[in-house]
Amino acid sequence: EPEVTQTPSHQVTQMGQEVILRCVPISNHLYFYWYRQILGQKVEFLVSFYNNEISEKSEIFDDQFSVERPDGSNFTLKIRSTKLEDSAMYFCASSGRERSDGELFFGEGSRLTVL
Amino acid sequence: AQSVTQLGSHVSVSEGALVLLRCNYSSSVPPYLFWYVQYPNQGLQLLLKYTTGATLVKGINGFEAEFKKSETSFHLTKPSAHMSDAAEYFCAVSRLYNTDKLIFGTGTRLQVFP
């Protein structure tokens, strides 16, 4: 069964360092997302991406964050200069239909720990 | 603005007992409502969804949920719990025509005891 894969599963970094989280969405999907969950809090929408551009982003997704789809298969989330409060589980998701009806397919998550 | 409240961060039941996970939503427009499940070391998986039509929706693994507009609720139930149901369950809401931006609750961890 097709699935969304994310790497790394866990990354520890020092505050101020750049981090890139990688995702391989399901191959025929066109819509891509990043969500995150700070420990003990809600899963929060960060950004959606379609046709090689951001279609929507939340207030969390400030200038420190960027996304790209560099090679037609990977979908990456970059945090330029990590802060302690960026520590969270980051989930990538993809969807194949324009009106997904909420059926997003999520990866297992990448846990980011910022020290 | 939309929001979701899940009552109870942890729910424990015995195997074979009724499972009831509570979710209340707030939305100024007709909501789409979802339950996602996360098994240990896995991603979020769609369990069931309500968009329009029948208010009682059935999902995978014997789960169902009922949309009650008057109570702004979308509680998840299963008549008989199985050990394999142990997982984290997330209720989520989205707006009509903007279904990609899910607003999640804080999640409920279900434990099933033999």
Coordinates of N, CA, C and O in Angstrom, one line a residue, chain B residues 16-84:
Chain B
G16 N -13.6 -5.7 25.2 CA -15.0 -6.1 25.1 C -15.9 -5.0 25.6 O -17.2 -5.1 25.3
A17 N -15.4 -4.0 26.2 CA -16.3 -2.9 26.7 C -16.5 -1.9 25.6 O -15.8 -1.8 24.6
L18 N -17.5 -1.0 25.9 CA -17.8 0.0 24.9 C -16.7 1.1 24.9 O -16.2 1.5 26.0
V19 N -16.4 1.6 23.8 CA -15.5 2.7 23.7 C -16.3 3.9 23.3 O -17.1 3.9 22.4
L20 N -16.0 5.0 24.0 CA -16.7 6.3 23.8 C -15.6 7.4 23.9 O -15.1 7.6 25.0
L21 N -15.3 8.0 22.8 CA -14.3 9.1 22.8 C -15.1 10.4 22.4 O -15.7 10.4 21.3
R22 N -15.0 11.4 23.2 CA -15.8 12.6 23.0 C -15.1 13.7 22.2 O -13.9 13.9 22.4
C23 N -15.9 14.3 21.4 CA -15.4 15.4 20.6 C -16.5 16.4 20.4 O -17.6 16.1 20.0
N24 N -16.2 17.7 20.8 CA -17.1 18.8 20.5 C -16.4 19.8 19.6 O -15.2 20.0 19.8
Y25 N -17.2 20.4 18.7 CA -16.6 21.3 17.8 C -17.3 22.7 17.9 O -18.4 22.8 18.4
S26 N -16.6 23.6 17.4 CA -17.1 25.0 17.2 C -16.8 25.4 15.8 O -15.7 25.3 15.3
S27 N -17.9 25.8 15.1 CA -17.7 26.3 13.7 C -18.8 27.2 13.3 O -20.0 26.9 13.6
S28 N -18.5 28.3 12.7 CA -19.5 29.2 12.3 C -20.1 28.9 10.9 O -21.0 29.5 10.5
V29 N -19.5 27.9 10.2 CA -19.9 27.5 8.9 C -20.1 25.9 9.0 O -19.6 25.3 9.9
P30 N -20.8 25.4 8.0 CA -21.0 23.9 8.1 C -19.7 23.2 8.1 O -18.8 23.4 7.3
P31 N -19.5 22.4 9.1 CA -18.2 21.7 9.3 C -18.1 20.4 8.6 O -19.1 19.7 8.3
Y32 N -16.9 20.0 8.2 CA -16.5 18.7 7.9 C -15.8 18.1 9.1 O -15.0 18.8 9.7
L33 N -16.1 17.0 9.6 CA -15.6 16.4 10.8 C -14.9 15.1 10.5 O -15.4 14.3 9.7
F34 N -13.8 14.8 11.3 CA -13.0 13.7 11.0 C -12.5 13.1 12.3 O -12.3 13.8 13.3
W35 N -12.3 11.8 12.3 CA -11.5 11.1 13.3 C -10.3 10.5 12.7 O -10.4 9.7 11.7
Y36 N -9.1 10.8 13.2 CA -7.9 10.1 12.8 C -7.4 9.3 13.9 O -7.6 9.6 15.1
V37 N -6.7 8.2 13.6 CA -6.1 7.4 14.6 C -4.6 7.3 14.3 O -4.1 7.3 13.2
Q38 N -3.8 7.2 15.4 CA -2.4 7.1 15.3 C -2.0 5.9 16.2 O -2.0 6.0 17.4
Y39 N -1.6 4.8 15.5 CA -1.1 3.7 16.2 C 0.4 3.9 16.6 O 1.1 4.7 15.9
P40 N 0.9 3.2 17.6 CA 2.3 3.5 18.0 C 3.3 3.4 16.8 O 3.2 2.5 16.0
N41 N 4.1 4.4 16.7 CA 5.2 4.5 15.6 C 4.6 4.5 14.2 O 5.3 4.1 13.3
Q42 N 3.4 5.0 14.1 CA 2.8 5.1 12.7 C 2.3 6.5 12.5 O 2.2 7.3 13.5
G43 N 1.9 6.8 11.3 CA 1.4 8.1 11.0 C -0.1 8.2 11.3 O -0.7 7.2 11.8
L44 N -0.7 9.4 11.1 CA -2.1 9.5 11.3 C -2.9 8.9 10.2 O -2.5 9.0 9.0
Q45 N -3.9 8.1 10.5 CA -4.7 7.4 9.6 C -6.2 7.8 9.7 O -6.7 7.8 10.8
L46 N -6.8 8.1 8.6 CA -8.2 8.5 8.6 C -9.1 7.3 9.1 O -9.0 6.2 8.5
L47 N -9.9 7.5 10.1 CA -10.8 6.5 10.6 C -12.1 6.6 10.0 O -12.7 5.6 9.6
L48 N -12.7 7.8 10.0 CA -14.0 8.1 9.4 C -14.1 9.6 9.2 O -13.4 10.4 9.8
K49 N -15.1 10.0 8.5 CA -15.4 11.4 8.2 C -16.9 11.6 8.0 O -17.6 10.8 7.5
Y50 N -17.3 12.8 8.4 CA -18.6 13.3 8.1 C -18.5 14.6 7.2 O -17.8 15.5 7.6
T51 N -19.1 14.5 6.1 CA -19.1 15.7 5.2 C -20.5 16.2 5.1 O -20.9 17.3 5.6
T52 N -21.4 15.5 4.4 CA -22.8 15.8 4.3 C -23.6 14.5 4.3 O -23.0 13.4 4.2
G53 N -24.9 14.6 4.4 CA -25.7 13.4 4.3 C -25.9 12.8 5.6 O -26.2 13.4 6.7
A54 N -25.9 11.5 5.7 CA -26.2 10.7 6.9 C -25.3 11.1 8.0 O -24.1 11.2 7.9
T55 N -26.0 11.3 9.1 CA -25.2 11.8 10.3 C -24.5 10.8 11.1 O -23.6 11.1 11.9
L56 N -24.9 9.5 10.9 CA -24.1 8.4 11.5 C -23.2 7.8 10.4 O -23.6 7.4 9.4
V57 N -21.9 7.9 10.7 CA -20.9 7.5 9.8 C -20.1 6.3 10.3 O -19.8 6.3 11.5
K58 N -19.9 5.4 9.5 CA -19.1 4.2 9.9 C -17.7 4.3 9.3 O -17.5 4.7 8.2
G59 N -16.8 3.8 10.1 CA -15.4 3.8 9.7 C -14.8 2.5 9.7 O -15.5 1.4 9.7
I60 N -13.5 2.5 9.7 CA -12.7 1.2 9.7 C -12.7 0.6 11.1 O -12.9 1.3 12.1
N61 N -12.5 -0.7 11.2 CA -12.3 -1.4 12.5 C -13.5 -1.3 13.4 O -13.3 -1.4 14.6
G62 N -14.7 -1.2 12.9 CA -15.9 -1.2 13.7 C -16.2 0.1 14.4 O -17.2 0.1 15.2
F63 N -15.5 1.1 14.1 CA -15.8 2.4 14.7 C -16.9 3.2 14.0 O -17.1 3.0 12.8
E64 N -17.6 4.0 14.7 CA -18.6 4.9 14.1 C -18.7 6.1 14.9 O -18.3 6.2 16.0
A65 N -19.3 7.2 14.3 CA -19.4 8.4 14.9 C -20.7 9.1 14.4 O -21.1 8.9 13.3
E66 N -21.4 9.8 15.3 CA -22.6 10.5 14.9 C -22.5 12.0 15.0 O -22.0 12.5 16.1
F67 N -22.8 12.7 13.9 CA -22.8 14.1 13.9 C -24.1 14.6 14.5 O -25.2 14.3 14.0
K68 N -24.0 15.4 15.6 CA -25.2 16.0 16.3 C -25.0 17.5 16.3 O -24.3 18.0 17.1
K69 N -25.7 18.1 15.3 CA -25.5 19.5 15.2 C -26.0 20.3 16.4 O -25.4 21.2 16.9
S70 N -27.1 19.8 17.0 CA -27.7 20.5 18.2 C -26.8 20.5 19.4 O -26.8 21.3 20.2
E71 N -26.0 19.4 19.4 CA -25.0 19.3 20.6 C -23.6 19.7 20.1 O -22.7 19.6 21.0
T72 N -23.4 20.1 18.9 CA -22.1 20.3 18.3 C -21.1 19.3 18.7 O -20.0 19.5 19.2
S73 N -21.5 18.0 18.5 CA -20.7 16.9 18.9 C -20.4 15.9 17.8 O -21.2 15.9 16.8
F74 N -19.4 15.2 17.9 CA -19.0 14.1 16.9 C -18.3 13.1 17.7 O -17.1 12.8 17.5
H75 N -19.0 12.4 18.6 CA -18.3 11.4 19.4 C -18.1 10.1 18.7 O -18.9 9.7 17.9
L76 N -17.0 9.5 19.0 CA -16.5 8.2 18.4 C -16.9 7.0 19.3 O -16.6 7.1 20.5
T77 N -17.5 6.0 18.7 CA -17.9 4.9 19.5 C -17.5 3.6 18.8 O -17.3 3.5 17.6
K78 N -17.3 2.5 19.7 CA -17.2 1.2 19.2 C -17.8 0.3 20.2 O -17.5 0.4 21.4
P79 N -18.7 -0.6 19.8 CA -19.4 -1.4 20.8 C -18.5 -2.3 21.7 O -18.8 -2.5 22.9
S80 N -17.4 -2.8 21.1 CA -16.6 -3.8 21.9 C -15.1 -3.6 21.6 O -14.7 -3.8 20.5
A81 N -14.4 -3.1 22.6 CA -13.0 -2.8 22.4 C -12.2 -4.0 22.2 O -12.4 -5.1 22.8
H82 N -11.2 -3.9 21.4 CA -10.2 -4.9 21.2 C -8.8 -4.4 21.5 O -8.6 -3.2 21.5
M83 N -7.9 -5.3 22.0 CA -6.6 -4.9 22.4 C -5.9 -4.0 21.3 O -5.2 -3.1 21.6
S84 N -6.2 -4.4 20.1 CA -5.5 -3.7 18.9 C -6.0 -2.2 18.7 O -5.5 -1.5 17.9

